[in-house]
């Protein structure tokens, strides 16, 4: 129960601070792009065996220019096992750094490469892990003047437990939907 309270508190603090930073930056916008941007995403990561993760993330990025940005991602994970075990939820919270690179930024479409690395900050002892992920995010209804823009993502995720057993490494494909919030 305490883990859930901590997770909700962290999500509330990140959301409040990101909106505060975006409001401060609104007066200093230049070159037609917003420097601060939030992301909300839900994705499913699987290696097509008995290990599948549902992931829900909140991100905050600062864009240095039209093409490159850097930020933080907070992710909540729910582990689902399909073959050997019944479905179960395991509360895990990840914190990581993420870099984003816009490949296409046109009138009605946006394609960006998002690369992230991080670690668990809230998990049971057996589930602590490091992660690295790489995803392409494509917004096919993208509107530069809109405050909310939907996207779909397709990528690869890799998790390495802190334990020394290398056979527990998990490389997974991921698919997700999300929103860019300005």
Coordinates of N, CA and C in Angstrom, one line a residue:
X1 N 0.8 -1.2 0.0 CA 0.0 0.0 0.0 C 0.9 1.3 0.0
X2 N 2.0 1.2 0.7 CA 2.9 2.4 0.8 C 3.5 2.6 -0.6
X3 N 3.8 1.6 -1.3 CA 4.3 1.8 -2.7 C 3.4 2.5 -3.6
X4 N 2.1 2.2 -3.5 CA 1.1 2.8 -4.3 C 1.0 4.3 -4.0
X5 N 1.1 4.6 -2.7 CA 1.0 6.0 -2.2 C 2.2 6.8 -2.7
X6 N 3.4 6.2 -2.6 CA 4.7 6.8 -3.1 C 4.6 7.1 -4.6
X7 N 4.1 6.1 -5.4 CA 4.0 6.2 -6.8 C 3.0 7.4 -7.2
X8 N 1.9 7.4 -6.5 CA 0.9 8.5 -6.8 C 1.5 9.8 -6.4
X9 N 2.2 9.9 -5.3 CA 2.8 11.2 -4.9 C 3.9 11.6 -5.9
X10 N 4.7 10.7 -6.4 CA 5.7 11.1 -7.4 C 5.1 11.5 -8.7
X11 N 4.0 10.8 -9.2 CA 3.3 11.3 -10.4 C 2.7 12.6 -10.2
X12 N 2.1 12.9 -9.1 CA 1.5 14.2 -8.8 C 2.6 15.3 -8.8
X13 N 3.7 15.1 -8.2 CA 4.8 16.1 -8.1 C 5.4 16.3 -9.5
X14 N 5.6 15.3 -10.3 CA 6.2 15.5 -11.6 C 5.2 16.3 -12.5
X15 N 4.0 15.9 -12.4 CA 3.0 16.6 -13.2 C 2.9 18.1 -12.9
X16 N 2.8 18.4 -11.6 CA 2.8 19.8 -11.1 C 4.0 20.6 -11.5
X17 N 5.2 20.0 -11.3 CA 6.4 20.7 -11.6 C 6.5 20.9 -13.1
X18 N 6.1 19.9 -13.9 CA 6.2 20.1 -15.4 C 5.3 21.2 -15.9
X19 N 4.1 21.3 -15.4 CA 3.2 22.4 -15.8 C 3.7 23.7 -15.4
X20 N 4.4 23.8 -14.2 CA 5.0 25.0 -13.7 C 6.1 25.4 -14.6
X21 N 7.0 24.5 -15.0 CA 8.1 24.8 -15.9 C 7.6 25.3 -17.3
X22 N 6.5 24.6 -17.8 CA 5.9 25.0 -19.1 C 5.3 26.4 -19.0
X23 N 4.7 26.7 -17.9 CA 4.1 28.0 -17.8 C 5.2 29.1 -17.8
X24 N 6.3 28.8 -17.1 CA 7.4 29.8 -17.1 C 8.0 30.0 -18.4
X25 N 8.1 28.9 -19.2 CA 8.7 29.0 -20.5 C 7.8 29.5 -21.6
X26 N 6.5 29.6 -21.3 CA 5.6 30.1 -22.3 C 5.9 31.6 -22.8
X27 N 6.4 32.4 -21.9 CA 6.8 33.7 -22.2 C 8.1 33.9 -23.0
X28 N 8.9 32.8 -23.0 CA 10.2 32.9 -23.6 C 10.3 32.0 -24.9
X29 N 9.1 31.7 -25.5 CA 9.2 30.8 -26.7 C 9.8 31.6 -27.8
X30 N 10.6 30.9 -28.6 CA 11.2 31.4 -29.8 C 11.2 30.4 -30.9
X31 N 11.4 30.8 -32.1 CA 11.5 30.0 -33.3 C 10.3 29.1 -33.5
X32 N 9.2 29.4 -32.9 CA 8.0 28.7 -33.2 C 7.8 27.3 -32.6
X33 N 8.7 26.9 -31.7 CA 8.5 25.6 -31.0 C 8.6 25.8 -29.5
X34 N 7.9 24.9 -28.8 CA 7.8 25.0 -27.4 C 9.0 24.2 -26.8
X35 N 9.7 24.7 -25.8 CA 10.9 24.1 -25.3 C 10.6 22.9 -24.3
X36 N 9.5 23.0 -23.6 CA 9.1 22.0 -22.7 C 8.0 21.2 -23.2
X37 N 8.1 19.8 -23.1 CA 7.0 19.0 -23.6 C 6.9 17.8 -22.7
X38 N 5.6 17.4 -22.4 CA 5.3 16.2 -21.6 C 4.9 15.1 -22.6
X39 N 5.1 13.9 -22.1 CA 4.5 12.7 -22.9 C 3.8 11.8 -21.9
X40 N 2.7 11.2 -22.3 CA 2.0 10.2 -21.6 C 1.9 9.0 -22.6
X41 N 2.3 7.8 -22.1 CA 2.3 6.6 -23.0 C 1.9 5.4 -22.3
X42 N 1.2 4.5 -22.9 CA 0.9 3.1 -22.5 C 1.4 2.2 -23.5
X43 N 2.2 1.2 -23.1 CA 2.8 0.3 -24.1 C 2.8 -1.1 -23.5
X44 N 2.9 -2.1 -24.4 CA 3.0 -3.5 -24.1 C 4.3 -4.0 -24.6
X45 N 5.2 -4.6 -23.8 CA 6.5 -5.1 -24.1 C 6.5 -6.6 -24.0
X46 N 6.9 -7.3 -25.0 CA 6.9 -8.8 -24.9 C 8.1 -9.4 -25.7
X47 N 8.6 -10.5 -25.2 CA 9.5 -11.3 -25.9 C 8.9 -12.6 -26.4
X48 N 7.6 -12.7 -26.4 CA 6.8 -13.8 -26.9 C 7.1 -15.1 -26.3
X49 N 7.5 -15.0 -25.0 CA 7.6 -16.2 -24.2 C 6.7 -16.0 -23.0
X50 N 7.1 -16.3 -21.8 CA 6.2 -16.1 -20.7 C 6.6 -14.9 -19.9
X51 N 7.1 -13.9 -20.6 CA 7.5 -12.6 -19.9 C 6.9 -11.4 -20.7
X52 N 5.9 -10.7 -20.2 CA 5.3 -9.6 -20.8 C 5.2 -8.5 -19.8
X53 N 5.4 -7.2 -20.2 CA 5.3 -6.1 -19.3 C 4.2 -5.1 -19.9
X54 N 3.4 -4.6 -19.1 CA 2.6 -3.5 -19.5 C 3.2 -2.3 -18.8
X55 N 3.4 -1.2 -19.6 CA 4.2 -0.1 -19.1 C 3.4 1.2 -19.3
X56 N 3.4 2.1 -18.3 CA 2.7 3.3 -18.3 C 3.7 4.4 -17.9
X57 N 3.9 5.4 -18.8 CA 5.0 6.3 -18.5 C 4.6 7.7 -18.7
X58 N 5.2 8.6 -17.9 CA 5.1 10.0 -17.9 C 6.5 10.6 -18.2
X59 N 6.6 11.4 -19.2 CA 7.9 12.0 -19.5 C 7.9 13.5 -19.5
X60 N 9.0 14.1 -19.3 CA 9.2 15.6 -19.4 C 10.5 15.8 -20.1
X61 N 10.4 16.5 -21.3 CA 11.6 16.8 -22.1 C 11.8 18.2 -22.3
X62 N 13.1 18.6 -22.4 CA 13.4 20.0 -22.8 C 14.1 19.9 -24.1
X63 N 13.5 20.6 -25.1 CA 14.0 20.6 -26.5 C 15.0 21.8 -26.6
X64 N 16.3 21.4 -27.0 CA 17.3 22.4 -27.2 C 17.1 23.2 -28.5
X65 N 16.6 22.5 -29.5 CA 16.3 23.1 -30.8 C 15.2 22.3 -31.4
X66 N 15.0 22.5 -32.7 CA 13.9 21.8 -33.4 C 14.1 20.3 -33.5
X67 N 15.3 19.8 -33.3 CA 15.7 18.4 -33.6 C 16.0 17.5 -32.4
X68 N 16.5 18.1 -31.3 CA 17.1 17.3 -30.2 C 16.5 17.8 -28.8
X69 N 16.2 16.8 -28.0 CA 15.7 17.1 -26.6 C 16.2 16.0 -25.7
X70 N 16.2 16.4 -24.4 CA 16.6 15.5 -23.3 C 15.7 15.7 -22.1
X71 N 15.4 14.6 -21.5 CA 14.4 14.7 -20.4 C 14.5 13.5 -19.4
X72 N 13.5 13.3 -18.6 CA 13.3 12.2 -17.7 C 12.0 11.5 -18.0
X73 N 12.0 10.2 -17.7 CA 10.8 9.4 -17.8 C 10.6 8.7 -16.5
X74 N 9.3 8.7 -16.0 CA 8.9 7.9 -14.9 C 7.9 6.8 -15.5
X75 N 8.2 5.6 -15.2 CA 7.4 4.5 -15.7 C 6.9 3.6 -14.6
X76 N 5.6 3.2 -14.7 CA 5.1 2.2 -13.8 C 4.9 0.9 -14.6
X77 N 5.3 -0.2 -14.1 CA 5.2 -1.5 -14.8 C 4.3 -2.5 -14.1
X78 N 3.7 -3.3 -14.9 CA 2.9 -4.4 -14.4 C 3.4 -5.6 -15.1
X79 N 3.9 -6.6 -14.4 CA 4.4 -7.8 -15.1 C 3.3 -8.8 -15.3
X80 N 3.2 -9.3 -16.5 CA 2.2 -10.3 -16.8 C 2.9 -11.6 -17.3
X81 N 2.6 -12.7 -16.7 CA 3.2 -14.0 -17.1 C 2.1 -14.8 -17.7
X82 N 2.3 -15.4 -18.9 CA 1.2 -16.1 -19.6 C 1.3 -17.6 -19.6
X83 N 2.5 -18.2 -19.6 CA 2.6 -19.6 -19.7 C 2.7 -20.3 -18.4
X84 N 3.7 -20.0 -17.6 CA 4.1 -20.7 -16.4 C 3.3 -20.3 -15.2
X85 N 2.9 -19.0 -15.1 CA 2.3 -18.5 -13.9 C 1.0 -17.8 -14.3
X86 N 0.1 -17.6 -13.3 CA -1.1 -16.9 -13.6 C -0.8 -15.4 -13.8
X87 N -1.7 -14.6 -14.3 CA -1.5 -13.2 -14.5 C -1.3 -12.5 -13.1
X88 N -0.3 -11.7 -13.0 CA 0.0 -11.0 -11.7 C 0.5 -9.6 -12.0
X89 N 0.2 -8.8 -11.0 CA 0.7 -7.4 -11.1 C 1.8 -7.2 -10.1
X90 N 2.8 -6.6 -10.5 CA 3.9 -6.4 -9.6 C 4.3 -4.9 -9.7
X91 N 4.0 -4.1 -8.6 CA 4.3 -2.7 -8.7 C 5.7 -2.4 -8.8
X92 N 6.2 -1.8 -9.9 CA 7.5 -1.4 -10.1 C 7.5 0.0 -10.7
X93 N 8.4 0.9 -10.2 CA 8.5 2.2 -10.7 C 10.0 2.4 -11.2
X94 N 10.1 2.9 -12.5 CA 11.4 3.1 -13.1 C 11.6 4.6 -13.2
X95 N 12.8 5.0 -13.2 CA 13.2 6.4 -13.4 C 14.4 6.4 -14.4
X96 N 14.3 7.2 -15.4 CA 15.4 7.1 -16.4 C 15.6 8.4 -17.1
X97 N 16.7 8.5 -17.8 CA 17.0 9.7 -18.8 C 16.5 9.3 -20.2
X98 N 16.0 10.2 -20.9 CA 15.6 9.9 -22.3 C 16.1 11.0 -23.2
X99 N 16.6 10.6 -24.3 CA 16.9 11.6 -25.4 C 16.0 11.4 -26.6
X100 N 15.6 12.5 -27.2 CA 14.7 12.4 -28.3 C 15.3 13.1 -29.5
X101 N 15.1 12.6 -30.7 CA 15.6 13.2 -31.9 C 14.5 13.1 -33.0
X102 N 14.1 14.3 -33.4 CA 13.1 14.4 -34.4 C 13.7 14.1 -35.8
X103 N 13.1 13.1 -36.4 CA 13.5 12.7 -37.8 C 12.7 13.5 -38.8
X104 N 11.4 13.5 -38.6 CA 10.5 14.2 -39.5 C 9.6 15.1 -38.7
X105 N 9.5 16.4 -39.1 CA 8.6 17.3 -38.4 C 8.0 18.2 -39.5
X106 N 6.9 17.6 -40.1 CA 6.2 18.3 -41.2 C 4.8 18.8 -40.6
X107 N 4.1 19.4 -41.5 CA 2.8 20.0 -41.2 C 1.8 19.0 -40.5
X108 N 1.7 17.8 -41.0 CA 0.7 16.8 -40.5 C 1.3 15.5 -39.9
X109 N 2.7 15.5 -39.8 CA 3.3 14.2 -39.3 C 4.6 14.6 -38.6
X110 N 4.9 13.7 -37.6 CA 6.1 13.9 -36.8 C 6.6 12.5 -36.5
X111 N 7.9 12.3 -36.7 CA 8.5 11.0 -36.4 C 9.7 11.3 -35.5
X112 N 9.8 10.7 -34.4 CA 11.0 10.9 -33.5 C 11.5 9.6 -33.0
X113 N 12.8 9.6 -32.8 CA 13.5 8.5 -32.1 C 13.7 8.8 -30.7
X114 N 13.2 8.0 -29.8 CA 13.4 8.2 -28.4 C 14.2 7.1 -27.8
X115 N 15.3 7.4 -27.1 CA 16.3 6.5 -26.5 C 16.3 6.8 -25.0
X116 N 16.1 5.7 -24.2 CA 16.1 5.9 -22.7 C 16.9 4.9 -22.0
X117 N 17.5 5.2 -20.9 CA 18.2 4.3 -20.0 C 17.8 4.7 -18.5
X118 N 17.7 3.7 -17.7 CA 17.4 3.9 -16.3 C 17.4 2.7 -15.5
X119 N 16.7 2.8 -14.3 CA 16.7 1.7 -13.3 C 15.5 1.8 -12.5
X120 N 15.2 0.7 -11.8 CA 14.1 0.7 -10.9 C 14.4 1.5 -9.6
X121 N 13.4 2.2 -9.2 CA 13.5 2.9 -7.9 C 12.5 2.4 -6.9
X122 N 11.6 1.7 -7.3 CA 10.6 1.1 -6.4 C 10.2 -0.3 -7.0
X123 N 10.7 -1.3 -6.3 CA 10.4 -2.7 -6.7 C 10.7 -3.6 -5.6
X124 N 10.2 -4.8 -5.7 CA 10.6 -5.8 -4.7 C 12.1 -6.2 -5.0
X125 N 12.8 -6.8 -4.1 CA 14.2 -7.1 -4.2 C 14.5 -8.0 -5.4
X126 N 13.7 -8.9 -5.8 CA 13.9 -9.8 -6.9 C 13.7 -9.1 -8.2
X127 N 13.0 -8.0 -8.3 CA 12.7 -7.4 -9.6 C 13.5 -6.1 -9.9
X128 N 14.5 -5.8 -9.1 CA 15.3 -4.6 -9.5 C 16.1 -4.9 -10.8
X129 N 16.1 -3.9 -11.7 CA 16.7 -4.2 -13.0 C 17.1 -2.8 -13.6
X130 N 18.0 -2.9 -14.5 CA 18.4 -1.8 -15.4 C 17.7 -2.0 -16.7
X131 N 17.4 -0.9 -17.3 CA 16.7 -1.0 -18.6 C 17.3 0.0 -19.7
X132 N 17.1 -0.4 -20.9 CA 17.5 0.5 -22.0 C 16.4 0.3 -23.1
X133 N 15.9 1.3 -23.6 CA 14.9 1.2 -24.7 C 15.1 2.2 -25.8
X134 N 14.6 1.8 -26.9 CA 14.7 2.6 -28.1 C 13.4 2.5 -28.9
X135 N 12.7 3.6 -29.2 CA 11.4 3.5 -29.9 C 11.3 4.6 -30.9
X136 N 10.6 4.3 -32.0 CA 10.2 5.3 -32.9 C 8.7 5.7 -32.6
X137 N 8.5 7.0 -32.5 CA 7.2 7.5 -32.2 C 6.7 8.3 -33.4
X138 N 5.5 7.9 -33.9 CA 5.0 8.5 -35.1 C 3.6 9.2 -34.8
X139 N 3.6 10.5 -35.0 CA 2.3 11.2 -34.9 C 1.8 11.5 -36.3
X140 N 0.7 10.8 -36.7 CA 0.2 10.9 -38.0 C -0.9 12.0 -38.1
X141 N -1.4 12.5 -37.0 CA -2.3 13.6 -36.9 C -1.7 14.8 -36.3
X142 N -0.4 15.0 -36.4 CA 0.3 16.0 -35.7 C 0.0 17.4 -36.2
X143 N -0.3 18.3 -35.2 CA -0.6 19.7 -35.5 C 0.3 20.5 -34.6
X144 N 1.2 21.3 -35.1 CA 2.2 22.1 -34.3 C 1.5 23.1 -33.4
X145 N 0.3 23.5 -33.7 CA -0.3 24.5 -32.8 C -1.2 23.9 -31.8
X146 N -1.4 22.6 -31.8 CA -2.3 21.9 -30.9 C -1.5 21.6 -29.6
X147 N -2.2 21.6 -28.5 CA -1.6 21.3 -27.2 C -1.5 19.8 -26.9
X148 N -2.3 19.0 -27.6 CA -2.3 17.5 -27.4 C -2.2 16.9 -28.8
X149 N -1.2 16.0 -29.0 CA -1.0 15.3 -30.2 C -0.8 13.8 -30.0
X150 N -1.6 13.0 -30.5 CA -1.5 11.5 -30.3 C -0.3 10.9 -31.2
X151 N 0.2 9.8 -30.7 CA 1.2 9.1 -31.5 C 1.1 7.6 -31.2
X152 N 1.7 6.8 -32.1 CA 1.9 5.4 -31.8 C 3.4 5.2 -31.8
X153 N 3.8 4.2 -31.0 CA 5.3 3.9 -30.9 C 5.6 2.4 -31.2
X154 N 6.7 2.2 -31.7 CA 7.2 0.8 -32.0 C 8.7 0.8 -31.6
X155 N 9.1 -0.2 -30.8 CA 10.5 -0.2 -30.4 C 11.0 -1.5 -29.8
X156 N 12.2 -1.4 -29.2 CA 12.8 -2.5 -28.6 C 13.2 -2.1 -27.1
X157 N 13.0 -3.0 -26.2 CA 13.3 -2.7 -24.8 C 14.2 -3.8 -24.3
X158 N 15.1 -3.5 -23.4 CA 16.0 -4.5 -22.8 C 16.1 -4.3 -21.3
X159 N 15.9 -5.4 -20.6 CA 16.0 -5.3 -19.1 C 17.0 -6.3 -18.6
X160 N 17.9 -5.8 -17.7 CA 18.9 -6.7 -17.1 C 18.8 -6.6 -15.6
X161 N 18.5 -7.7 -15.0 CA 18.3 -7.7 -13.5 C 19.7 -7.5 -12.8
X162 N 19.6 -7.0 -11.6 CA 20.8 -6.8 -10.8 C 21.5 -8.1 -10.4
X163 N 20.7 -9.2 -10.5 CA 21.3 -10.5 -10.2 C 22.3 -10.9 -11.2
X164 N 23.1 -11.8 -10.9 CA 24.2 -12.2 -11.9 C 23.8 -13.2 -12.9
X165 N 22.6 -13.7 -12.8 CA 22.2 -14.8 -13.8 C 21.9 -14.1 -15.1
X166 N 22.7 -14.3 -16.1 CA 22.6 -13.6 -17.4 C 21.4 -14.2 -18.2
X167 N 20.9 -15.4 -17.8 CA 19.8 -16.0 -18.6 C 18.5 -15.3 -18.2
X168 N 18.5 -14.4 -17.3 CA 17.2 -13.7 -16.9 C 17.1 -12.4 -17.7
X169 N 18.1 -12.1 -18.5 CA 18.0 -10.9 -19.3 C 16.8 -11.0 -20.2
X170 N 16.2 -9.8 -20.5 CA 14.9 -9.8 -21.3 C 15.1 -8.8 -22.4
X171 N 15.1 -9.2 -23.6 CA 15.0 -8.3 -24.8 C 13.6 -8.4 -25.3
X172 N 12.9 -7.3 -25.5 CA 11.5 -7.3 -25.8 C 11.1 -6.4 -26.9
X173 N 10.2 -6.7 -27.7 CA 9.6 -5.7 -28.7 C 8.5 -5.0 -27.9
X174 N 8.3 -3.7 -28.3 CA 7.2 -2.9 -27.6 C 6.4 -2.2 -28.6
X175 N 5.1 -2.1 -28.3 CA 4.2 -1.3 -29.1 C 3.3 -0.5 -28.1
X176 N 3.1 0.8 -28.5 CA 2.3 1.6 -27.5 C 1.6 2.7 -28.2
X177 N 0.8 3.4 -27.4 CA 0.1 4.6 -27.9 C 0.4 5.7 -26.8
X178 N 0.4 6.9 -27.3 CA 0.7 8.0 -26.3 C 0.2 9.4 -26.8
X179 N 0.6 10.4 -26.0 CA 0.3 11.8 -26.4 C 1.5 12.7 -26.1
X180 N 1.7 13.6 -26.9 CA 2.7 14.7 -26.7 C 1.8 15.9 -26.1
X181 N 2.2 16.4 -25.0 CA 1.4 17.5 -24.4 C 2.3 18.7 -24.3
X182 N 1.8 19.9 -24.8 CA 2.6 21.1 -24.8 C 2.0 22.1 -23.8

